[in-house]
XYZ file of C-alpha atoms in Angstrom:
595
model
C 0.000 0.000 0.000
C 1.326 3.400 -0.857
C 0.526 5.693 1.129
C -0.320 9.457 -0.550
C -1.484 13.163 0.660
C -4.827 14.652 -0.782
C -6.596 17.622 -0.102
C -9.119 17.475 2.443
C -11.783 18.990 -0.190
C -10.633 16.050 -2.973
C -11.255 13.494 -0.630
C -14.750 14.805 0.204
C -15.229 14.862 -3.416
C -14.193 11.689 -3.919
C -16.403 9.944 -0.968
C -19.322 11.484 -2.115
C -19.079 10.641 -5.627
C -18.185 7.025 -4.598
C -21.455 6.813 -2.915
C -23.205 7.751 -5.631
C -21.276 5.511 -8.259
C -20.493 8.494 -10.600
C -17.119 9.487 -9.211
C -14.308 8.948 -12.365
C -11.697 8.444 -10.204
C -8.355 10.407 -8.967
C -5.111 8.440 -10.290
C -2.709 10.616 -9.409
C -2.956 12.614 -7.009
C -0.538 15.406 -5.081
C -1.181 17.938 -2.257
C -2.577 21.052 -3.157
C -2.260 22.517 -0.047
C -0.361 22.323 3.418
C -3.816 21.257 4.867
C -4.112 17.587 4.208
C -5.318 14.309 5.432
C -3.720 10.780 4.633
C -5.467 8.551 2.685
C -4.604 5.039 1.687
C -7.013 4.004 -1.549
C -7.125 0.753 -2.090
C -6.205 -1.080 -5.714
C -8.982 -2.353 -7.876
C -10.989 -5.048 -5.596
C -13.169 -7.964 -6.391
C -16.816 -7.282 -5.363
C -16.158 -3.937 -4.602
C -19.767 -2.189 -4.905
C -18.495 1.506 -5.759
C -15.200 0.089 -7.697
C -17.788 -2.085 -9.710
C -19.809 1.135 -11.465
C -16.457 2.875 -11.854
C -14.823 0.150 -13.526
C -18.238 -0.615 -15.739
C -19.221 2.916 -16.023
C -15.740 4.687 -17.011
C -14.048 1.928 -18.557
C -16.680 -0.713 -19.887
C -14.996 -3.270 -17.583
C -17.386 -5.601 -16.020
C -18.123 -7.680 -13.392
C -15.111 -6.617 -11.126
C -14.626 -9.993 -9.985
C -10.997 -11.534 -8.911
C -9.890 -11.861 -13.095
C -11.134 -8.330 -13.902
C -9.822 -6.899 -10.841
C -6.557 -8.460 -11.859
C -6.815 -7.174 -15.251
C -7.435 -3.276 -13.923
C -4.416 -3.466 -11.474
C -2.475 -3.934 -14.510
C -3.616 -1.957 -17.331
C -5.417 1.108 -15.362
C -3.542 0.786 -12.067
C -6.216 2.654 -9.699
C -3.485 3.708 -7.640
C -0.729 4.881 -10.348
C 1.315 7.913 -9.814
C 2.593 9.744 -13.043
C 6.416 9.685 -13.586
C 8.269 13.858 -12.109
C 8.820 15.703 -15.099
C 11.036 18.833 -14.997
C 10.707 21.662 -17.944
C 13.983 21.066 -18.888
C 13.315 17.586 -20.020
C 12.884 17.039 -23.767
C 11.874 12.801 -24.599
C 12.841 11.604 -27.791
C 9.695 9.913 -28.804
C 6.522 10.412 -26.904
C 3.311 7.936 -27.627
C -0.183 8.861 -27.323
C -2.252 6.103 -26.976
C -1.521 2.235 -25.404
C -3.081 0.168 -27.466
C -0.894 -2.335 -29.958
C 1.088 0.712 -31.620
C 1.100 2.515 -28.595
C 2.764 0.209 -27.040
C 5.328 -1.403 -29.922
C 6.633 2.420 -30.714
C 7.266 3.177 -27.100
C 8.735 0.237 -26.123
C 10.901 -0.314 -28.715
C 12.220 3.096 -28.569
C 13.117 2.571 -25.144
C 15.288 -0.528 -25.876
C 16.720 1.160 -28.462
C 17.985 3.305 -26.381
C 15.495 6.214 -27.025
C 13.989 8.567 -23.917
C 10.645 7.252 -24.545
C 7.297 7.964 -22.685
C 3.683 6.314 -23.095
C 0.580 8.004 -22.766
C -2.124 5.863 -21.435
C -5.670 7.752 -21.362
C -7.752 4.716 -20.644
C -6.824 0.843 -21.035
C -3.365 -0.214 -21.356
C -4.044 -2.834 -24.336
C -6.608 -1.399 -26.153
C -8.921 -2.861 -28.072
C -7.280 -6.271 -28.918
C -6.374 -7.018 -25.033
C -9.737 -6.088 -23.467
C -12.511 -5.528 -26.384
C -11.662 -7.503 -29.014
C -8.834 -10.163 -30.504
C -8.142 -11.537 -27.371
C -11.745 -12.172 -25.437
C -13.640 -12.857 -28.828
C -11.252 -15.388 -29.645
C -11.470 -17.079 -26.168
C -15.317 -16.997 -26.865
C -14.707 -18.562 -30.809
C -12.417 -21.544 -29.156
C -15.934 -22.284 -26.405
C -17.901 -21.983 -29.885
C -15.678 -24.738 -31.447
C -15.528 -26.808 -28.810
C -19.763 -26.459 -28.505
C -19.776 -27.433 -32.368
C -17.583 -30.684 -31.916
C -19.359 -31.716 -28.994
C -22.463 -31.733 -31.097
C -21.192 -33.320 -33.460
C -19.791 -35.976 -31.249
C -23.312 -36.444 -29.347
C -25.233 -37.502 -32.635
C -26.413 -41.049 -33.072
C -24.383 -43.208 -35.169
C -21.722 -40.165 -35.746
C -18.604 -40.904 -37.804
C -16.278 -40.837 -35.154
C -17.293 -43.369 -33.271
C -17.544 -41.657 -30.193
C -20.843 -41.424 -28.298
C -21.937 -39.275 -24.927
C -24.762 -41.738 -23.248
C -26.138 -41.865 -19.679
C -28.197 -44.764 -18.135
C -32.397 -43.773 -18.040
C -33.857 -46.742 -15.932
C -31.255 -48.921 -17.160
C -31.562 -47.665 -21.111
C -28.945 -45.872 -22.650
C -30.377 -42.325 -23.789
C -28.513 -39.365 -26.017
C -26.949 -36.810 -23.813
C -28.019 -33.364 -24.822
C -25.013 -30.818 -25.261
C -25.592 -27.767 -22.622
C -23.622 -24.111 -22.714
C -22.688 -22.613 -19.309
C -22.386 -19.198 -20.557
C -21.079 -17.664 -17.370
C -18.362 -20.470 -17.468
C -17.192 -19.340 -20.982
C -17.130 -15.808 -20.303
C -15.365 -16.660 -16.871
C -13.161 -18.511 -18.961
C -12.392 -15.315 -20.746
C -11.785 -13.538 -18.148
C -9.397 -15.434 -16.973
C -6.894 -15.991 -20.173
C -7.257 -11.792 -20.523
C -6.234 -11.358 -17.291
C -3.381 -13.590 -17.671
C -2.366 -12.186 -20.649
C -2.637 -8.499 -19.222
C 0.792 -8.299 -17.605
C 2.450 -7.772 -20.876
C 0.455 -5.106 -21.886
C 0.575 -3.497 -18.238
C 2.060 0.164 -16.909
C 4.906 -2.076 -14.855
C 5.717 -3.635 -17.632
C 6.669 -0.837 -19.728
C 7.930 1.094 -16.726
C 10.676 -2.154 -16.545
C 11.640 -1.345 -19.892
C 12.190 1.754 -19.474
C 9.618 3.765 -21.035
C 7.707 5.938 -19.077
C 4.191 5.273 -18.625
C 1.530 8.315 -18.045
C -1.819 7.877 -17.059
C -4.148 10.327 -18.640
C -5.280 12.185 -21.895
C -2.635 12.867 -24.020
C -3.345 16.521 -25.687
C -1.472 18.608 -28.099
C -0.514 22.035 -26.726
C 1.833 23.222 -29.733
C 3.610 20.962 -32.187
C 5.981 19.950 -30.052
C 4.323 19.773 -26.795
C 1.828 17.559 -25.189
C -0.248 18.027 -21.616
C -1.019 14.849 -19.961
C -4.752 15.737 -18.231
C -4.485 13.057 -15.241
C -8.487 12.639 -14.307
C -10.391 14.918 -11.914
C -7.993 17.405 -14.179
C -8.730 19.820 -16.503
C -6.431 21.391 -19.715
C -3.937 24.012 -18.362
C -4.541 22.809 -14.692
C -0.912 23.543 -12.638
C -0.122 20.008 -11.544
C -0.724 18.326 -15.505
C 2.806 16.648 -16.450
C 3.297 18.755 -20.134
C 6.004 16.555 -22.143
C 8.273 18.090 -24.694
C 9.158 16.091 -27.364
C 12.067 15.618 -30.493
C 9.048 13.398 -32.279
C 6.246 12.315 -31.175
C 3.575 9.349 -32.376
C -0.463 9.539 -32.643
C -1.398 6.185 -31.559
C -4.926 7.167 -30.263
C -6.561 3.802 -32.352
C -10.465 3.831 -33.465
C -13.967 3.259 -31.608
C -17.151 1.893 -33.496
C -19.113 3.262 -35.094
C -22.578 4.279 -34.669
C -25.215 4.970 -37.257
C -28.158 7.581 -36.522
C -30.716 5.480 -36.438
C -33.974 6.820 -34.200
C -34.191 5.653 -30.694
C -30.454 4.000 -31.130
C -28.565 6.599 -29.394
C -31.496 6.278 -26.107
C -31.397 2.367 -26.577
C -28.639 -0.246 -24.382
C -27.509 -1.473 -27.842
C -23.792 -2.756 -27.339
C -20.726 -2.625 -29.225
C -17.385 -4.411 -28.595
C -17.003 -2.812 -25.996
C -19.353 -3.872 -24.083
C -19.912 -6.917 -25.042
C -17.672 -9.183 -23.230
C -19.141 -8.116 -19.852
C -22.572 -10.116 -20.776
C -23.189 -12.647 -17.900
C -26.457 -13.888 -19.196
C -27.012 -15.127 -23.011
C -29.231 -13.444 -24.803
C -32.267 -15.229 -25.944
C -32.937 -13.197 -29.661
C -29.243 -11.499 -30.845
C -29.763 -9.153 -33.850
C -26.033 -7.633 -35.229
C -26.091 -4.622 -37.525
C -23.221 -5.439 -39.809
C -21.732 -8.200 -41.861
C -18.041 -7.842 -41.389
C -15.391 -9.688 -39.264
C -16.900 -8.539 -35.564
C -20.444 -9.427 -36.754
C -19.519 -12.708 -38.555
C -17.343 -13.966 -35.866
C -19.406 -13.169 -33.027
C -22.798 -14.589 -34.826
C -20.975 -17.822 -35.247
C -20.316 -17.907 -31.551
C -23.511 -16.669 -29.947
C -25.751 -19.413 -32.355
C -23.505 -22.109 -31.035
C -24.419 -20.741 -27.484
C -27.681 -20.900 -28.157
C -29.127 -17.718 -29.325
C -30.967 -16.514 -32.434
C -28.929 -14.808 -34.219
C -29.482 -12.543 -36.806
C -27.409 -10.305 -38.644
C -28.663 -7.125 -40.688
C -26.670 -6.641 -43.740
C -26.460 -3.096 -45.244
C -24.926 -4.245 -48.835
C -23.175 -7.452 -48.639
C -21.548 -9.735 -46.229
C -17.645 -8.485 -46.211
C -15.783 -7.409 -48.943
C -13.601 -8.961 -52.073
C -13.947 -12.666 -53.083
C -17.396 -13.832 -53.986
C -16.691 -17.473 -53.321
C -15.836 -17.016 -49.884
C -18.482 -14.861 -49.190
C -21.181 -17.699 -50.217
C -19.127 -19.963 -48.321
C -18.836 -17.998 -45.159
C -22.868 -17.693 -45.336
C -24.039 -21.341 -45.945
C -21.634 -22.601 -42.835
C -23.287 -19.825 -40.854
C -26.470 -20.340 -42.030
C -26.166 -23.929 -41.125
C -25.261 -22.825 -37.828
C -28.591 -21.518 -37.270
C -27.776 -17.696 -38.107
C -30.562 -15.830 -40.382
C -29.164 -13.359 -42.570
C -31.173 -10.804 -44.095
C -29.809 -8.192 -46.668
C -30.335 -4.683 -47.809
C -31.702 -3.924 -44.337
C -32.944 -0.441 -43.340
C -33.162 0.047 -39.524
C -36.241 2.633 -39.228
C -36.248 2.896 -35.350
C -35.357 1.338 -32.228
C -38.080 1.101 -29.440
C -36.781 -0.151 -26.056
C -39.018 -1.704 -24.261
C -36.977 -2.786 -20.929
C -33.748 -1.245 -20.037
C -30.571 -3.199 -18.684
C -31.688 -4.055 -15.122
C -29.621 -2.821 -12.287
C -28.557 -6.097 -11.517
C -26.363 -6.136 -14.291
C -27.523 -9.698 -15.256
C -31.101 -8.729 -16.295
C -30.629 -7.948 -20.062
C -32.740 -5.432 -21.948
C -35.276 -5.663 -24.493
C -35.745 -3.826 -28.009
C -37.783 -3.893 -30.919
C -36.892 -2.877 -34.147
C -38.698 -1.451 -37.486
C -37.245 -2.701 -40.763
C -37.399 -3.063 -44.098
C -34.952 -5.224 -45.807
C -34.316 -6.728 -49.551
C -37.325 -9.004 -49.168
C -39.587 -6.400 -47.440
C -40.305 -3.269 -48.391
C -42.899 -2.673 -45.504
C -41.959 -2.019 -42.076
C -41.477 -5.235 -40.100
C -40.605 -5.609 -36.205
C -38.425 -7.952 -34.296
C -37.408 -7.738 -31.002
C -33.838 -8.666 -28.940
C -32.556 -8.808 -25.430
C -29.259 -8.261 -27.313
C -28.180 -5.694 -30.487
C -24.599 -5.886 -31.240
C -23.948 -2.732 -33.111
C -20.752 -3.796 -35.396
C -20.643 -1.480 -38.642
C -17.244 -0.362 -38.370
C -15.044 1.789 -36.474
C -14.250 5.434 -36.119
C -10.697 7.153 -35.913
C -10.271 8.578 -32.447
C -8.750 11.898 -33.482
C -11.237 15.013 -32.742
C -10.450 16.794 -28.952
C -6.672 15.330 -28.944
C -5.723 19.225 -29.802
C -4.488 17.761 -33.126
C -5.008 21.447 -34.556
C -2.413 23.011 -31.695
C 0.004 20.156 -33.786
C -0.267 21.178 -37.223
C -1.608 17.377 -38.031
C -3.724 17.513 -40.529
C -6.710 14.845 -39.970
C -10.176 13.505 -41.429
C -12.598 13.729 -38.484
C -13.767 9.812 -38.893
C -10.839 8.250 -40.925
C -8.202 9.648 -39.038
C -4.653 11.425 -39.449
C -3.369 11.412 -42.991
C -0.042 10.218 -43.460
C 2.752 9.834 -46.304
C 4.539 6.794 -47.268
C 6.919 6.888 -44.149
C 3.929 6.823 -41.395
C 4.394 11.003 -40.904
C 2.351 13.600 -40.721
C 1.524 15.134 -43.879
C 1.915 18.303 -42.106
C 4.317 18.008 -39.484
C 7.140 15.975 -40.045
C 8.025 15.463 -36.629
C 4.816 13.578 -35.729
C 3.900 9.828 -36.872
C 0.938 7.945 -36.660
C 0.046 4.452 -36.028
C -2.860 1.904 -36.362
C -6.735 2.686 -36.327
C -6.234 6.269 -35.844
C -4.704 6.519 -39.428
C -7.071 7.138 -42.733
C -7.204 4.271 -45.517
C -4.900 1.259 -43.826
C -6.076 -1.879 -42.665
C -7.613 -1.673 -39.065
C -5.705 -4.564 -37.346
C -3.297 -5.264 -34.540
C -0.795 -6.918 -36.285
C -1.122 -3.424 -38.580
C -0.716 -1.500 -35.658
C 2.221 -3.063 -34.428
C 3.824 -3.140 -37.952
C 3.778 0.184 -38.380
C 4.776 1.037 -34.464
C 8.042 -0.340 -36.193
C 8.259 1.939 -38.900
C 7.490 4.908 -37.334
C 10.556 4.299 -34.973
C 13.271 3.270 -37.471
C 12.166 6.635 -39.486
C 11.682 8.957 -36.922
C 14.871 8.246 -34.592
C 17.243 6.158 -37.185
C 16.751 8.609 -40.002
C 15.263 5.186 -41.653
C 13.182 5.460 -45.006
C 10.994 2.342 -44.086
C 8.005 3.044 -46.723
C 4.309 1.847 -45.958
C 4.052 0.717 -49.449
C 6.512 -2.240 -48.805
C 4.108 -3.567 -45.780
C 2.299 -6.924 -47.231
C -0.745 -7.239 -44.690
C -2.571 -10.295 -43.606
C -5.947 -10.367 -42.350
C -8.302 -13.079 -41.155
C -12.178 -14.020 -39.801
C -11.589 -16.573 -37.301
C -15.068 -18.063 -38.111
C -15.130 -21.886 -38.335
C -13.859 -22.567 -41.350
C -11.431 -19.342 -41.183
C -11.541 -16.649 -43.821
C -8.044 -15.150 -44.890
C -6.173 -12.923 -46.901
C -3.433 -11.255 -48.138
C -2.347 -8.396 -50.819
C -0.357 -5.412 -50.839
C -2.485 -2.769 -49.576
C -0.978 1.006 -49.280
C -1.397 3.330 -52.392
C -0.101 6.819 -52.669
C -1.517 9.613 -54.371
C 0.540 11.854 -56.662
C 1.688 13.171 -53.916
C 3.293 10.684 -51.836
C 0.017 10.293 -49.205
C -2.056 7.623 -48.896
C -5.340 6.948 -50.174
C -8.135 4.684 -50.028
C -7.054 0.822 -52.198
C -8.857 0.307 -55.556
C -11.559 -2.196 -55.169
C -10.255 -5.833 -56.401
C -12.843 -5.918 -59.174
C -11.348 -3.081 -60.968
C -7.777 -4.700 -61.635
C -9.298 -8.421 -61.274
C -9.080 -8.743 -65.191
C -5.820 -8.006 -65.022
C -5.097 -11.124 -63.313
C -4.408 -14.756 -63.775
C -6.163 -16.970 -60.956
C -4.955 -20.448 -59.812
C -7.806 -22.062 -57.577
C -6.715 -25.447 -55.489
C -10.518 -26.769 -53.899
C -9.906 -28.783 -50.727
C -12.545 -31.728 -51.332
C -10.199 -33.435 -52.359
C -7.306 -32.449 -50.290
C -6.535 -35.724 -48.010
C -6.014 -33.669 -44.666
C -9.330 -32.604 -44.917
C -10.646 -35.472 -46.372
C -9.353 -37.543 -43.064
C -10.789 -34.776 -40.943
C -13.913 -34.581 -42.329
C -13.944 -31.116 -42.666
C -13.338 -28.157 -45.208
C -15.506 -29.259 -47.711
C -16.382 -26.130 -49.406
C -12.635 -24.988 -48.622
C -10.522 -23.371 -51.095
C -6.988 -21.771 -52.002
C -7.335 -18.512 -54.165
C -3.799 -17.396 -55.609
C -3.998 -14.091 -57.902
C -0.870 -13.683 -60.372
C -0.281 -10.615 -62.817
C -1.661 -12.011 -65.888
C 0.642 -13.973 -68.166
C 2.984 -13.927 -64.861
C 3.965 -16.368 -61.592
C 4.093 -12.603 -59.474
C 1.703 -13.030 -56.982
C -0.764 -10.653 -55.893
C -3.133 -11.257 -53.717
C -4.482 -14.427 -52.029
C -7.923 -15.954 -50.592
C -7.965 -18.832 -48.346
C -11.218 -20.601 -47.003
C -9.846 -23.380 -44.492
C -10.017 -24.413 -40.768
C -6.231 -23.364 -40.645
C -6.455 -20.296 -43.042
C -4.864 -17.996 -40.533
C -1.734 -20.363 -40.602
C -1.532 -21.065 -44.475
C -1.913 -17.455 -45.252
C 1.570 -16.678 -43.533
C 3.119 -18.672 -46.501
C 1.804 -16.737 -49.280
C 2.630 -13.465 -47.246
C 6.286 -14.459 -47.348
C 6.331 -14.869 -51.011
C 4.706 -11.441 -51.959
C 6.805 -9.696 -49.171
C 9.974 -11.239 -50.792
C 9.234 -11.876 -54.620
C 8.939 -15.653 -54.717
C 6.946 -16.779 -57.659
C 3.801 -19.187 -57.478
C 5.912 -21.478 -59.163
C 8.257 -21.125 -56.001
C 5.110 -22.379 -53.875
C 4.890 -25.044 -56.158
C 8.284 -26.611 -55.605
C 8.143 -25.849 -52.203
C 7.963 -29.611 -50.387
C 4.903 -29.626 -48.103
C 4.512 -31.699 -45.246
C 1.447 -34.239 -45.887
C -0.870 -34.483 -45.305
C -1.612 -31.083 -44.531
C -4.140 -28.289 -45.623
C -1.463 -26.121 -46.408
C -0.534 -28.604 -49.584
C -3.855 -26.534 -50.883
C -1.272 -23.707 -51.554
C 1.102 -25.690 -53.186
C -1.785 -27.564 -55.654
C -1.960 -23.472 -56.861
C 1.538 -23.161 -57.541
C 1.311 -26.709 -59.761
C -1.546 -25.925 -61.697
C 0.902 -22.738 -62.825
C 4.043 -25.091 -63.336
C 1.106 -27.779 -65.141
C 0.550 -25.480 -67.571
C 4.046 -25.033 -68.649
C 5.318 -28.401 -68.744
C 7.081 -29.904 -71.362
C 5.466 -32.689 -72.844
C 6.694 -35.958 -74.931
């Protein structure tokens, strides 16, 4: 326990607002005055009553039991103390933001040998750690197991393997039950062991200095840390001069306006790992990667699932998109497309309880209904894309030029396009790829160039992606293109240089792996070469192990090597991944020599 002075007046404040479970609480905190009490606050606590609507209320953490608890002492310590900083000190790099880039571009710095400092406004992590890779893919492994289990409990399966129990002396089918509080404790538990990693004493040990607080721009080479109970300009703020400086403030979803929806307790990813009940009727505005991955999930639970599609489900290969629907759709999720959301009513609000879920009903007309129609959900999972968190950073006072939803625009080297001193990283950033792996990528390239004097360009950076739906959904292609100018704007769509290319297709039916697994059926290898060429392209992969196979045909494009050179490579067998070879033979097939 450390123990810390505070103004007799703060810690009224912060008693009352306790009480009332609307207090946003005091990190840091110095004496203001030569009148002062000790007080000794407490870390983040299991069961706490007033830390539970703090943590749920300020940082869409929730329940604060033992694994969430653990998770907050780690990534928003409730007692952290920002780092002294004299005027005199200038930092070499400072980040703002601590999600995947955040945390690559100050950490590396620092073991680079950089004076490096974080800014961490409100989860160490981000996203990926506590809203999104990491707990929806703890949820997607229950899923799968669910699915198997299924499987496994039908009569007269192919495996041979049966789940029976004895009914006055007859053996009877065992029915497959979900404990859904179990597989969102479950979650809880792998995030919290993962948090360390991502955690303010973890980058503190390597040496770069971790604030806690909003990061904001108070010149172009400035920036004010505003710890919380703080306001702009306030005396005690730590203000951070820097040489360069990185934007790594990442994205939030996005929400359409819709009537009623902004009154209504839709949820979004960031709420949506705090659910302790499962939701009888699920309905998921979008049809991308969040919406496909959770609908899987949540029918194998147990809901109804259905997900509103405002075009199309995802984006580029047509195959794959029919294939990704008929596997959900045989998982029991309705689709319906061209959908118009008119209004949302709600008809019971999220009970107090926290495990009571609400109810909503909503109008709609969709591509099969032109009239109004209703349906009602306990849960609507609003998942239509994200939004660059870039507005009220004091981006202006910087001379960084930004679009208000896409985020800062950037040249080929990750910089500013109007202030060469600052970089930016990941889902802040207009027109690249809104991943972690992105993220941390170009973390990496914003270092090298802005300390080493490196000329690491953005267009070089060969970017996978993957839906971990059952089977997976993957792909690859070069995907940064300049303007005339050297900044980066939004990709071509696919269609509009597809007849410029020559496609090799390897269907995995007939590949033995997944003939002896029984599985991947309707799987496929997509290889794209520049017509008349072996110089790959782009790549599509439908498979159960996708997200591994893909990392092949990454390698290639990143380094040159032909489909022909995925041809001779020797595959193991039997493996899936021989699907990626069978594209690189039909290429050398066609060119054989022949008696």
């Amino acid at each position: 326990m450390i123990s810390k002075s505070i103004n007799i007046s703060l810690l009224a404040t912060f008693l009352y607002h306790a009480s009332s479970f609307t207090f946003h609480p005091i990190i840091s905190i110095r004496s203001t005055s030569s009148s002062s009490a000790t007080l000794n606050l407490m870390a983040w606590t299991p069961n706490s009553s007033s830390q539970q609507s703090l943590s749920e209320d300020l940082l869409s953490i929730s329940p604060l039991d033992e694994y969430n608890a653990a998770l907050l002492n780690e990534v928003r310590p409730l007692e952290y103390i920002n780092p002294t900083v004299d005027w005199g000190t200038v930092w070499d790099l400072v980040v703002v933001g601590a999600g995947a880039g955040g945390l690559v571009s100050s950490r590396q710095a620092a073991r680079r040998g950089a004076k490096s400092a974080m800014i961490s406004m409100e989860l160490a992590g981000g996203d990926c750690l506590n809203a999104g890779c990491v707990p929806s893919k703890a949820l997607l492994r229950c899923a799968k197991m669910v699915r198997e289990a299924r499987k496994a409990a039908l009569k007269n399966n192919e495996f041979g393997v049966s789940f029976t129990k004895k009914d006055d002396g007859r053996e009877v089918d065992v029915q497959v039950n979900v404990d859904f509080s179990k597989v969102m404790e479950r979650m809880r538990m792998l995030r919290s062991n993962i948090a360390p990693v991502d955690g303010h004493a973890r980058g503190n040990s390597i040496g770069s200095a971790v604030f806690q607080g909003k990061g904001m721009f108070t010149s172009p080479y400035t920036v004010e840390v505003v710890e919380d109970g703080k306001k702009l300009g306030d005396a005690n703020n730590p203000v951070l001069r820097f040489r360069k400086a990185v934007i790594a403030t990442g994205g939030r979803p996005a929400i359409p306006d819709v009537k009623g929806l902004a009154d209504a307790p839709y949820t979004t990813n960031l709420n949506l790992f705090n659910l302790q009940s499962l939701p009888e009727r699920m309905v998921i505005l979008g049809a991308g990667i969040v919406a496909l991955e959770m609908a899987q999930a949540f029918a194998a639970f147990g809901s109804k699932v259905t997900v509103f599609a405002r075009s199309r489900l995802l984006s580029g290969d047509e195959d794959a998109r029919n294939i990704i629907r008929q596997t959900l759709e045989q998982d029991g999720v309705t689709f319906l497309e061209e959908v118009k959301v008119m209004e949302v009513k709600t008809l019971r609000p999220r009970g107090k309880d926290r495990e009571q879920l609400p109810l909503m009903n909503l109008s709609i007309t969709h591509k099969k209904s032109s009239t109004p129609i209703s349906m009602e959900c306990e849960c609507l999972l609003v998942a239509i894309g994200r939004t660059a968190n870039v507005q009220n950073i004091g981006l202006e006072n910087a001379n960084v030029n930004y679009d208000p939803t896409q985020g800062v625009l950037i040249n080929d080297y990750a910089q500013s396009i109007s202030n060469p001193n600052i970089y930016a990283v990941g889902d802040c950033v207009a027109n690249v790829p809104r991943l972690t792996h992105m993220s941390g990528e170009m973390a990496k390239v914003a270092v090298q160039n802005s300390l080493f004097g490196g000329e690491w360009k953005m267009t070089s950076l060969v970017v996978p992606a993957v839906m971990y739906t059952e089977p997976e959904y993957a792909t690859v292609k070069q995907v940064i293109t300049l303007d005339a100018n050297g900044h980066i704007v939004p990709t071509p769509k696919q269609s509009s240089i597809d007849e410029q290319l020559d496609v090799y297709q390897t269907e995995l039916r007939s590949n033995d792996r997944a003939i002896l697994d029984s599985s991947d059926t309707n799987g496929l290898v997509k290889i794209s070469c520049v017509k008349g060429t072996g110089t790959i392209v782009c790549c599509t992969i439908i498979s159960s192990r996708a997200g591994e196979m893909i990392n092949e045909v990454s390698l290639a494009i990143k380094n040159g090597i032909s489909i022909q050179g995925l041809g001779r490579n020797i595959h193991a067998y039997p493996t899936l991944g021989e699907g990626v070879m069978g594209c690189g033979l039909q290429f050398i097939g066609a060119k054989w020599e022949k008696l």
